[in-house]
């Protein structure tokens, strides 16, 4: 943060804000199908309208500009830009050209994620991420869209949180496509990461000036009883299956054996050369951090998650723990000699925000953000190369299985009228950025 070129931004994802799920030839995605199935999403919410960003994009870009941020992280909807024939859908592509050009006109840097969970349904019908071919379809999509958008993007991130796509989508079943095979997560993750690696040469060849990276979710595990060796081991194993599983593959070219000791018989099919493809060098690593988990040893499964009382939590029930953020970042620098420069691509919290007399007094979020900015600053002081920080999220939006009830935005959205209201956190962030722009006095 002391670096003058430190980037401040806000983030969103296509399915969570765009709506217009049938406009201009967009194909159905796994999240359209999943949300349309009763019982999958709280209150039966769907992405059909969301924040109507597909139609309100110009005003939303102006809103982003009004915050004074350096950068905006968005995602491109694969089912909007690639048709059933595998060729570009120009109407979908034009939408992103318009958004990216307006951002550029305002001097805002563009961080585009290629896959934020909206797999085209027709690919899921052929096995989705369990089918190795989907990795090649992803690389082909990355090739085509990076040609089409060449020069418009500051940086490409291939995947958002592949652990969530694989584990929540294919083993836990609480995310689309809602499959529940104990062995599926590992195979789906392998194909996701393979797709990431396969996409690299095309991204580099088509858009050489843009940076290339990937975005991962990370979490801290704390033992319920710090004096219990078994609970400490439970916390370690929790982090192995969440953090090391993905980061070891990307940065060391191997999967940690403990993952498969925890879940015997779930080893994925890995072909010769795959791990070299997965661990191709990155220009940046995107890190999404939200909370700490507390673990108790469970002889049968390695660990169980518990919720100790008396700790500050968000609307999601997630424990607020900025210190854990610093610990994780410092720990990664120690674990990975080749750790690329880091961007905090998501951090933020949900609260049940209400507009009262035109104001949204989200005091918990204001404090949360300040404490997490400080936690990142502490990591930088400790020598971790962090280059930027994107708040999740610009707008309240479709929070996956929780629908519209959980509000992560700096900006409140009234889903009946689509009126946007800056929360106090947005105004605080705006004031902070204005102060920084004035420079040291
Ligand atoms: O809303 C999500 C986002 O899509 C991915 N990272 C976590 C956020 C909050 O749950």
mmCIF file of C-alpha atoms and ligand atoms in Angstrom, residues 13 16 116-117 160-161 288 290 316 318 346 392 397 399-400 408, ligand 1:
data_model
loop_
_atom_site.group_PDB
_atom_site.id
_atom_site.type_symbol
_atom_site.label_atom_id
_atom_site.label_comp_id
_atom_site.label_asym_id
_atom_site.label_seq_id
_atom_site.Cartn_x
_atom_site.Cartn_y
_atom_site.Cartn_z
ATOM 1 C CA UNK A 13 -18.677 -11.763 -11.776
ATOM 2 C CA UNK A 16 -23.904 -12.642 -10.315
ATOM 3 C CA UNK A 116 -16.281 -17.606 -12.869
ATOM 4 C CA UNK A 117 -18.395 -20.788 -12.618
ATOM 5 C CA UNK A 160 -11.932 -18.127 -10.366
ATOM 6 C CA UNK A 161 -11.589 -20.432 -7.326
ATOM 7 C CA UNK A 288 -9.492 -14.490 -2.433
ATOM 8 C CA UNK A 290 -12.742 -14.122 3.600
ATOM 9 C CA UNK A 316 -22.626 -15.735 6.101
ATOM 10 C CA UNK A 318 -17.994 -16.599 8.609
ATOM 11 C CA UNK A 346 -11.482 -10.653 -3.505
ATOM 12 C CA UNK A 392 -15.713 -8.009 -3.235
ATOM 13 C CA UNK A 397 -25.552 -9.529 -6.216
ATOM 14 C CA UNK A 399 -24.652 -14.938 -3.940
ATOM 15 C CA UNK A 400 -24.910 -18.413 -5.482
ATOM 16 C CA UNK A 408 -21.675 -8.325 -0.282
HETATM 17 O O1 LIG B 1 -19.629 -14.274 -4.298
HETATM 18 C C1 LIG B 1 -18.496 -15.086 -4.192
HETATM 19 C C2 LIG B 1 -17.653 -14.992 -5.435
HETATM 20 O O2 LIG B 1 -18.371 -15.304 -6.589
HETATM 21 C C3 LIG B 1 -16.492 -15.953 -5.334
HETATM 22 N N1 LIG B 1 -15.768 -15.750 -4.112
HETATM 23 C C4 LIG B 1 -16.513 -15.693 -2.881
HETATM 24 C C5 LIG B 1 -17.647 -14.693 -3.016
HETATM 25 C C6 LIG B 1 -18.449 -14.625 -1.699
HETATM 26 O O3 LIG B 1 -18.965 -15.880 -1.375
#
